[in-house]
Coordinates of C-alpha atoms in Angstrom, one line a residue:
X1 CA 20.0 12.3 -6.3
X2 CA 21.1 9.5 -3.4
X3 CA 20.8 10.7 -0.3
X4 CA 24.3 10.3 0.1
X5 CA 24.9 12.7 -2.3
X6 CA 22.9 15.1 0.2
X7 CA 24.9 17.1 2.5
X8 CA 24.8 16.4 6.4
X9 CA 22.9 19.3 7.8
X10 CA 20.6 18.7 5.1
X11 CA 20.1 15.2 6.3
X12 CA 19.7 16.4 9.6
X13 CA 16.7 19.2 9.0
X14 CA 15.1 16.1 7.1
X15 CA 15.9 13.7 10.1
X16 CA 14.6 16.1 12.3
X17 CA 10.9 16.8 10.0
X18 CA 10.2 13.2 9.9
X19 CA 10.7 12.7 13.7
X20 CA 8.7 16.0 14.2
X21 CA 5.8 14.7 12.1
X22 CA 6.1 10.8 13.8
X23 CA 5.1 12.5 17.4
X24 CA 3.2 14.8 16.3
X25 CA 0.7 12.8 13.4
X26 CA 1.3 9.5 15.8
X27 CA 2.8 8.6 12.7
X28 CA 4.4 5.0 12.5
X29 CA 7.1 3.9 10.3
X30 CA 5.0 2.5 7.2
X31 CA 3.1 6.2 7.1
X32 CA 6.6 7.6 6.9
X33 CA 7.9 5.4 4.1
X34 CA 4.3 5.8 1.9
X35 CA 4.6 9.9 2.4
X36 CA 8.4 9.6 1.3
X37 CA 7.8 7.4 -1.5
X38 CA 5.2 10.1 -2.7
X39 CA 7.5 12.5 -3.1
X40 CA 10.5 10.6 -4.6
X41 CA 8.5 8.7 -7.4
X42 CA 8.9 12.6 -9.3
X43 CA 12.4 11.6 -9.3
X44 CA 12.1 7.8 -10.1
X45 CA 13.2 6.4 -7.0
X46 CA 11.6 4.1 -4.2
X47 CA 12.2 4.0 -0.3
X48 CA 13.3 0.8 0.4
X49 CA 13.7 -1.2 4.4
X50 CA 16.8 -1.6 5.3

């Protein structure tokens, strides 16, 4: 599924995890990307930069 295929408060609830998680784990961006690309590669997909 591509992400634009999500709706927008769904995009939202996910927008609003990962900036949750980045303040409160001191996350940076790289952490973010390795923890999403965990749980996409069930699906056969890869974050990518953009």
């Amino acid at each position: 599924m591509a992400v634009s295929e999500l709706n927008e408060d769904t995009k939202a609830q996910i927008c609003d995890l990962l900036e949750n998680l980045q303040q409160i784990e001191k996350l940076k961006n790289k952490d973010i990307r390795i923890l999403l690309n965990k749980i996409v590669r069930k699906y056969r997909a890869k974050i990518v930069n953009k």
